Amino acid sequence: MANGGWYLLLLSGLSMGLALLTLGLVHHWGERIPGWVPGVRGRTIPARAAAVPALVGASLVIGLCLYAVLNMTFHFVDRGPVLVGQHDVERTPPGPGIVSLYVPLLAWGPLVLAVAANYWRRRTLAR
């Protein structure tokens, strides 16, 4: 943690939280605030309040993945900024073994886009 590893913990927590919020688009607790939340329990969540951030997030993930794939293919940027640690450290690009671990991320954006569109359709037709 002293060498800047705190950002990994932060990114892991953020990505886990956003992934759990995505489940609200398909579960009943994404339509009504749970009873254990004091003061607002049982209120209906506006469809726009859940669908718009999901659509924006899905679009951002699609854009980032598209940029990553195009950059790996056409080498627009050879070396990105080093935001943590020493600025003069030369890092080797990841090999195919590491890149293959990120392949499922390519499906995340389109899947969230489809689920958010279904959430919007389901909630607006229910009225």
PDB file of C-alpha atoms in Angstrom:
ATOM      1  CA  MET A   1       0.000   0.000   0.000  1.00  0.00           C
ATOM      2  CA  ALA A   2       2.884   2.382   0.690  1.00  0.00           C
ATOM      3  CA  ASN A   3       4.100   2.160  -2.921  1.00  0.00           C
ATOM      4  CA  GLY A   4       0.805   3.291  -4.420  1.00  0.00           C
ATOM      5  CA  GLY A   5      -1.064  -0.010  -4.359  1.00  0.00           C
ATOM      6  CA  TRP A   6      -4.047   1.748  -2.743  1.00  0.00           C
ATOM      7  CA  TYR A   7      -5.471   2.470  -6.173  1.00  0.00           C
ATOM      8  CA  LEU A   8      -5.931  -1.261  -6.831  1.00  0.00           C
ATOM      9  CA  LEU A   9      -8.082  -1.513  -3.729  1.00  0.00           C
ATOM     10  CA  LEU A  10     -10.038   1.579  -4.777  1.00  0.00           C
ATOM     11  CA  LEU A  11     -10.583   0.325  -8.339  1.00  0.00           C
ATOM     12  CA  SER A  12     -11.605  -3.119  -7.096  1.00  0.00           C
ATOM     13  CA  GLY A  13     -14.156  -1.651  -4.694  1.00  0.00           C
ATOM     14  CA  LEU A  14     -15.524   0.730  -7.324  1.00  0.00           C
ATOM     15  CA  SER A  15     -15.875  -1.952  -9.988  1.00  0.00           C
ATOM     16  CA  MET A  16     -17.516  -4.362  -7.525  1.00  0.00           C
ATOM     17  CA  GLY A  17     -19.988  -1.676  -6.421  1.00  0.00           C
ATOM     18  CA  LEU A  18     -20.924  -0.794  -9.998  1.00  0.00           C
ATOM     19  CA  ALA A  19     -21.308  -4.476 -10.886  1.00  0.00           C
ATOM     20  CA  LEU A  20     -23.648  -4.970  -7.934  1.00  0.00           C
ATOM     21  CA  LEU A  21     -25.695  -1.937  -9.003  1.00  0.00           C
ATOM     22  CA  THR A  22     -26.084  -3.565 -12.410  1.00  0.00           C
ATOM     23  CA  LEU A  23     -27.903  -6.435 -10.708  1.00  0.00           C
ATOM     24  CA  GLY A  24     -30.568  -3.921  -9.697  1.00  0.00           C
ATOM     25  CA  LEU A  25     -31.566  -3.684 -13.344  1.00  0.00           C
ATOM     26  CA  VAL A  26     -32.753  -7.290 -13.309  1.00  0.00           C
ATOM     27  CA  HIS A  27     -33.834  -7.839  -9.682  1.00  0.00           C
ATOM     28  CA  HIS A  28     -36.910  -6.497  -7.922  1.00  0.00           C
ATOM     29  CA  TRP A  29     -34.807  -4.376  -5.554  1.00  0.00           C
ATOM     30  CA  GLY A  30     -33.907  -2.216  -8.557  1.00  0.00           C
ATOM     31  CA  GLU A  31     -37.519  -1.039  -8.777  1.00  0.00           C
ATOM     32  CA  ARG A  32     -38.285  -0.303  -5.143  1.00  0.00           C
ATOM     33  CA  ILE A  33     -36.014   0.862  -2.324  1.00  0.00           C
ATOM     34  CA  PRO A  34     -35.547  -2.004   0.170  1.00  0.00           C
ATOM     35  CA  GLY A  35     -37.287  -1.931   3.528  1.00  0.00           C
ATOM     36  CA  TRP A  36     -34.051  -1.803   5.504  1.00  0.00           C
ATOM     37  CA  VAL A  37     -33.183   1.693   4.189  1.00  0.00           C
ATOM     38  CA  PRO A  38     -34.392   4.150   6.844  1.00  0.00           C
ATOM     39  CA  GLY A  39     -36.513   7.109   5.772  1.00  0.00           C
ATOM     40  CA  VAL A  40     -37.122   6.076   2.172  1.00  0.00           C
ATOM     41  CA  ARG A  41     -38.077   2.411   2.487  1.00  0.00           C
ATOM     42  CA  GLY A  42     -40.582   1.140  -0.019  1.00  0.00           C
ATOM     43  CA  ARG A  43     -40.447   4.113  -2.378  1.00  0.00           C
ATOM     44  CA  THR A  44     -40.388   3.404  -6.085  1.00  0.00           C
ATOM     45  CA  ILE A  45     -37.132   4.173  -7.850  1.00  0.00           C
ATOM     46  CA  PRO A  46     -37.743   6.349 -10.930  1.00  0.00           C
ATOM     47  CA  ALA A  47     -36.932   4.437 -14.098  1.00  0.00           C
ATOM     48  CA  ARG A  48     -34.890   7.328 -15.449  1.00  0.00           C
ATOM     49  CA  ALA A  49     -32.729   7.437 -12.282  1.00  0.00           C
ATOM     50  CA  ALA A  50     -31.580   3.863 -12.889  1.00  0.00           C
ATOM     51  CA  ALA A  51     -31.634   3.583 -16.679  1.00  0.00           C
ATOM     52  CA  VAL A  52     -29.778   6.785 -17.623  1.00  0.00           C
ATOM     53  CA  PRO A  53     -26.650   6.120 -15.487  1.00  0.00           C
ATOM     54  CA  ALA A  54     -26.644   2.518 -16.727  1.00  0.00           C
ATOM     55  CA  LEU A  55     -26.824   3.655 -20.359  1.00  0.00           C
ATOM     56  CA  VAL A  56     -24.070   6.237 -19.823  1.00  0.00           C
ATOM     57  CA  GLY A  57     -21.874   3.695 -18.016  1.00  0.00           C
ATOM     58  CA  ALA A  58     -22.401   1.091 -20.715  1.00  0.00           C
ATOM     59  CA  SER A  59     -21.517   3.640 -23.387  1.00  0.00           C
ATOM     60  CA  LEU A  60     -18.318   4.563 -21.516  1.00  0.00           C
ATOM     61  CA  VAL A  61     -17.288   0.915 -21.177  1.00  0.00           C
ATOM     62  CA  ILE A  62     -17.966   0.327 -24.880  1.00  0.00           C
ATOM     63  CA  GLY A  63     -15.913   3.416 -25.761  1.00  0.00           C
ATOM     64  CA  LEU A  64     -12.997   2.404 -23.525  1.00  0.00           C
ATOM     65  CA  CYS A  65     -12.970  -1.124 -24.905  1.00  0.00           C
ATOM     66  CA  LEU A  66     -13.160   0.136 -28.466  1.00  0.00           C
ATOM     67  CA  TYR A  67     -10.256   2.516 -27.787  1.00  0.00           C
ATOM     68  CA  ALA A  68      -8.203  -0.288 -26.202  1.00  0.00           C
ATOM     69  CA  VAL A  69      -8.774  -2.670 -29.105  1.00  0.00           C
ATOM     70  CA  LEU A  70      -8.037   0.001 -31.723  1.00  0.00           C
ATOM     71  CA  ASN A  71      -4.945   1.159 -29.842  1.00  0.00           C
ATOM     72  CA  MET A  72      -3.617  -2.390 -29.599  1.00  0.00           C
ATOM     73  CA  THR A  73      -4.274  -2.881 -33.308  1.00  0.00           C
ATOM     74  CA  PHE A  74      -3.042   0.423 -34.746  1.00  0.00           C
ATOM     75  CA  HIS A  75      -0.707   1.647 -31.955  1.00  0.00           C
ATOM     76  CA  PHE A  76      -2.078   5.184 -31.692  1.00  0.00           C
ATOM     77  CA  VAL A  77      -0.343   5.667 -28.338  1.00  0.00           C
ATOM     78  CA  ASP A  78       2.860   3.752 -27.665  1.00  0.00           C
ATOM     79  CA  ARG A  79       3.156   4.531 -23.973  1.00  0.00           C
ATOM     80  CA  GLY A  80       0.519   5.914 -21.641  1.00  0.00           C
ATOM     81  CA  PRO A  81       1.097   8.026 -18.554  1.00  0.00           C
ATOM     82  CA  VAL A  82       2.312   6.304 -15.408  1.00  0.00           C
ATOM     83  CA  LEU A  83      -0.122   7.627 -12.821  1.00  0.00           C
ATOM     84  CA  VAL A  84       1.232   5.739  -9.816  1.00  0.00           C
ATOM     85  CA  GLY A  85       4.851   5.225  -8.821  1.00  0.00           C
ATOM     86  CA  GLN A  86       7.954   6.448 -10.603  1.00  0.00           C
ATOM     87  CA  HIS A  87       7.366   8.365 -13.830  1.00  0.00           C
ATOM     88  CA  ASP A  88      10.510   7.134 -15.561  1.00  0.00           C
ATOM     89  CA  VAL A  89       9.855   3.423 -15.141  1.00  0.00           C
ATOM     90  CA  GLU A  90       9.633   1.611 -18.460  1.00  0.00           C
ATOM     91  CA  ARG A  91       6.865  -0.965 -18.382  1.00  0.00           C
ATOM     92  CA  THR A  92       6.580  -3.691 -20.938  1.00  0.00           C
ATOM     93  CA  PRO A  93       3.215  -4.092 -22.693  1.00  0.00           C
ATOM     94  CA  PRO A  94       1.096  -6.996 -21.461  1.00  0.00           C
ATOM     95  CA  GLY A  95       1.420 -10.285 -23.282  1.00  0.00           C
ATOM     96  CA  PRO A  96      -1.408 -12.277 -24.839  1.00  0.00           C
ATOM     97  CA  GLY A  97      -1.968 -14.215 -21.607  1.00  0.00           C
ATOM     98  CA  ILE A  98      -2.848 -11.054 -19.695  1.00  0.00           C
ATOM     99  CA  VAL A  99      -4.821  -9.529 -22.571  1.00  0.00           C
ATOM    100  CA  SER A 100      -6.960 -12.672 -22.797  1.00  0.00           C
ATOM    101  CA  LEU A 101      -8.158 -12.050 -19.238  1.00  0.00           C
ATOM    102  CA  TYR A 102      -9.759  -8.791 -20.374  1.00  0.00           C
ATOM    103  CA  VAL A 103     -11.696 -10.307 -23.299  1.00  0.00           C
ATOM    104  CA  PRO A 104     -14.914 -10.767 -21.244  1.00  0.00           C
ATOM    105  CA  LEU A 105     -14.878  -7.013 -20.603  1.00  0.00           C
ATOM    106  CA  LEU A 106     -15.667  -6.514 -24.298  1.00  0.00           C
ATOM    107  CA  ALA A 107     -19.099  -8.060 -23.695  1.00  0.00           C
ATOM    108  CA  TRP A 108     -19.828  -6.090 -20.500  1.00  0.00           C
ATOM    109  CA  GLY A 109     -20.799  -2.806 -22.202  1.00  0.00           C
ATOM    110  CA  PRO A 110     -23.220  -4.270 -24.770  1.00  0.00           C
ATOM    111  CA  LEU A 111     -24.778  -6.540 -22.132  1.00  0.00           C
ATOM    112  CA  VAL A 112     -25.375  -3.654 -19.708  1.00  0.00           C
ATOM    113  CA  LEU A 113     -26.764  -1.619 -22.606  1.00  0.00           C
ATOM    114  CA  ALA A 114     -29.251  -4.408 -23.399  1.00  0.00           C
ATOM    115  CA  VAL A 115     -30.240  -4.872 -19.755  1.00  0.00           C
ATOM    116  CA  ALA A 116     -30.695  -1.110 -19.228  1.00  0.00           C
ATOM    117  CA  ALA A 117     -32.854  -0.846 -22.350  1.00  0.00           C
ATOM    118  CA  ASN A 118     -34.962  -3.770 -21.124  1.00  0.00           C
ATOM    119  CA  TYR A 119     -35.250  -2.158 -17.661  1.00  0.00           C
ATOM    120  CA  TRP A 120     -36.432   1.095 -19.260  1.00  0.00           C
ATOM    121  CA  ARG A 121     -38.934  -0.722 -21.484  1.00  0.00           C
ATOM    122  CA  ARG A 122     -40.239  -2.880 -18.643  1.00  0.00           C
ATOM    123  CA  ARG A 123     -40.623   0.015 -16.205  1.00  0.00           C
ATOM    124  CA  THR A 124     -42.194   2.502 -18.644  1.00  0.00           C
ATOM    125  CA  LEU A 125     -44.657  -0.058 -20.068  1.00  0.00           C
ATOM    126  CA  ALA A 126     -45.681  -1.044 -16.530  1.00  0.00           C
ATOM    127  CA  ARG A 127     -47.112   2.433 -15.996  1.00  0.00           C
TER     128      ARG A 127
END
